[in-house]
Amino acid sequence: MQKIDPQEYQKRLDRLTEILAGIAAHADEVSLRRCPYKNRLDQCTAQFGCRNKRKPQVAGGLPVCAGDDKLDYRPAWETS
Ligand code: SF4
């Protein structure tokens, strides 16, 4: 069995931490303006009304989200 070099191991851990920290920072920033109900295909998964919802592109599909991710999406939500 091959021995693990502790310094190489730590170097790789540090690199992974650096990569994941960058991803987390980007997610934090995007989450301030991208609606959490919008999937990667820009479709809406919310079960409530929203002014940004548009007709699905295919029958029976999810509604399209017309939000532009530039404004605060929360005022568009229609809650009782
Ligand atoms: S339509 Fe409204 S609730 Fe749905 S993903 Fe877009 S902003 Fe969010």
XYZ file of N, CA and C in Angstrom, residues 7-75:
207
model
N 2.203 16.256 3.809
C 2.278 17.600 3.210
C 1.487 17.669 1.896
N 1.611 16.623 1.092
C 0.843 16.581 -0.167
C -0.645 16.500 0.130
N -0.978 15.700 1.142
C -2.385 15.561 1.546
C -2.947 16.920 1.963
N -2.205 17.649 2.801
C -2.657 18.964 3.266
C -2.762 19.948 2.106
N -1.831 19.857 1.175
C -1.858 20.737 0.009
C -3.144 20.521 -0.788
N -3.510 19.268 -0.956
C -4.742 18.956 -1.706
C -5.984 19.412 -0.934
N -5.957 19.209 0.382
C -7.092 19.688 1.182
C -7.237 21.203 1.078
N -6.118 21.897 1.138
C -6.147 23.365 1.029
C -6.690 23.792 -0.327
N -6.305 23.084 -1.373
C -6.778 23.420 -2.724
C -8.286 23.185 -2.838
N -8.740 22.059 -2.293
C -10.183 21.777 -2.310
C -10.950 22.834 -1.521
N -10.415 23.227 -0.377
C -11.062 24.256 0.435
C -11.162 25.556 -0.343
N -10.103 25.897 -1.041
C -10.087 27.125 -1.845
C -11.154 27.066 -2.944
N -11.257 25.929 -3.627
C -12.249 25.765 -4.703
C -13.663 25.856 -4.139
N -13.921 25.123 -3.059
C -15.273 25.106 -2.488
C -15.651 26.456 -1.892
N -14.681 27.176 -1.332
C -14.964 28.502 -0.781
C -15.406 29.443 -1.900
N -14.788 29.343 -3.053
C -15.171 30.168 -4.193
C -16.586 29.848 -4.663
N -16.919 28.571 -4.714
C -18.267 28.150 -5.127
C -19.295 28.657 -4.114
N -18.996 28.518 -2.833
C -19.927 28.964 -1.786
C -20.119 30.477 -1.842
N -19.055 31.210 -2.071
C -19.163 32.671 -2.140
C -20.035 33.080 -3.320
N -19.866 32.401 -4.459
C -20.683 32.705 -5.639
C -22.148 32.373 -5.363
N -22.411 31.230 -4.735
C -23.788 30.838 -4.414
C -24.426 31.850 -3.463
N -23.662 32.324 -2.499
C -24.185 33.335 -1.567
C -24.590 34.593 -2.318
N -23.765 35.007 -3.234
C -24.014 36.240 -3.982
C -25.233 36.073 -4.897
N -25.315 34.942 -5.622
C -26.425 34.694 -6.546
C -27.744 34.537 -5.790
N -27.679 33.955 -4.603
C -28.917 33.709 -3.849
C -29.583 35.009 -3.413
N -28.864 36.127 -3.478
C -29.466 37.405 -3.103
C -30.383 37.944 -4.191
N -30.245 37.443 -5.421
C -31.080 37.978 -6.501
C -31.779 36.901 -7.326
N -31.345 35.644 -7.270
C -32.015 34.595 -8.039
C -33.024 33.894 -7.142
N -34.244 33.794 -7.624
C -35.307 33.188 -6.837
C -34.980 31.722 -6.545
N -35.182 31.284 -5.311
C -34.869 29.895 -4.967
C -35.808 28.883 -5.621
N -36.918 29.353 -6.186
C -37.853 28.440 -6.861
C -37.534 28.283 -8.344
N -36.569 29.005 -8.834
C -36.212 28.938 -10.254
C -35.181 27.833 -10.456
N -35.515 26.887 -11.331
C -34.567 25.789 -11.539
C -33.528 26.174 -12.604
N -32.637 25.264 -12.895
C -31.533 25.573 -13.814
C -32.014 25.824 -15.244
N -33.251 25.424 -15.555
C -33.808 25.630 -16.890
C -34.679 26.888 -16.930
N -34.578 27.729 -15.896
C -35.370 28.956 -15.770
C -36.867 28.657 -15.731
N -37.214 27.546 -15.117
C -38.615 27.183 -14.911
C -38.960 27.408 -13.438
N -40.239 27.689 -13.204
C -40.690 27.958 -11.839
C -41.204 26.682 -11.178
N -40.733 26.420 -9.985
C -41.186 25.242 -9.246
C -42.089 25.631 -8.075
N -42.384 26.927 -7.947
C -43.209 27.387 -6.819
C -44.645 26.904 -6.965
N -45.261 26.613 -5.839
C -46.656 26.155 -5.828
C -47.607 27.298 -5.503
N -47.144 28.531 -5.633
C -47.999 29.693 -5.372
C -47.886 30.642 -6.558
N -48.795 31.602 -6.593
C -48.793 32.552 -7.699
C -47.624 33.510 -7.646
N -47.215 33.954 -8.821
C -46.124 34.922 -8.905
C -46.280 35.673 -10.227
N -46.055 36.980 -10.188
C -46.207 37.786 -11.407
C -45.193 37.429 -12.481
N -44.148 36.758 -12.136
C -43.123 36.395 -13.118
C -43.413 35.074 -13.838
N -44.454 34.355 -13.423
C -44.773 33.064 -14.056
C -45.354 33.265 -15.447
N -44.869 32.486 -16.397
C -45.396 32.493 -17.763
C -45.783 31.064 -18.137
N -46.540 30.944 -19.232
C -47.005 29.617 -19.661
C -45.827 28.672 -19.905
N -46.024 27.384 -19.613
C -44.969 26.407 -19.898
C -44.685 26.340 -21.403
N -43.470 26.018 -21.762
C -43.122 25.906 -23.187
C -43.690 24.636 -23.805
N -43.909 23.629 -22.964
C -44.542 22.394 -23.437
C -45.743 22.095 -22.548
N -46.770 21.505 -23.143
C -47.978 21.185 -22.388
C -47.638 20.277 -21.206
N -48.137 20.656 -20.042
C -47.886 19.854 -18.848
C -46.547 20.132 -18.178
N -45.758 21.012 -18.766
C -44.442 21.321 -18.200
C -44.534 22.375 -17.111
N -43.422 22.691 -16.536
C -43.369 23.720 -15.508
C -43.496 25.096 -16.153
N -44.101 26.051 -15.440
C -44.179 27.413 -15.974
C -42.775 27.995 -16.162
N -42.667 28.901 -17.106
C -41.398 29.586 -17.338
C -41.320 30.762 -16.373
N -40.158 31.009 -15.832
C -39.958 32.180 -14.973
C -39.439 33.321 -15.833
N -40.158 34.447 -15.785
C -39.749 35.612 -16.563
C -38.940 36.603 -15.734
N -38.617 36.231 -14.510
C -37.789 37.109 -13.681
C -36.410 37.260 -14.302
N -35.857 38.469 -14.187
C -34.559 38.710 -14.836
C -33.367 38.572 -13.885
N -33.615 38.176 -12.660
C -32.555 37.979 -11.664
C -31.805 39.267 -11.339
N -32.366 40.389 -11.749
C -31.677 41.650 -11.465
C -32.354 42.417 -10.328
N -33.623 42.098 -10.110
C -34.367 42.800 -9.075
C -34.727 41.834 -7.967
N -35.146 42.373 -6.869
C -35.612 41.550 -5.765
C -36.906 40.858 -6.212
N -36.904 39.542 -6.281
C -38.038 38.763 -6.786
C -39.170 38.667 -5.768
N -38.900 38.889 -4.486
C -39.876 38.603 -3.439
C -41.162 39.405 -3.526
N -41.141 40.681 -3.985
C -42.417 41.404 -4.101
C -43.352 40.802 -5.145
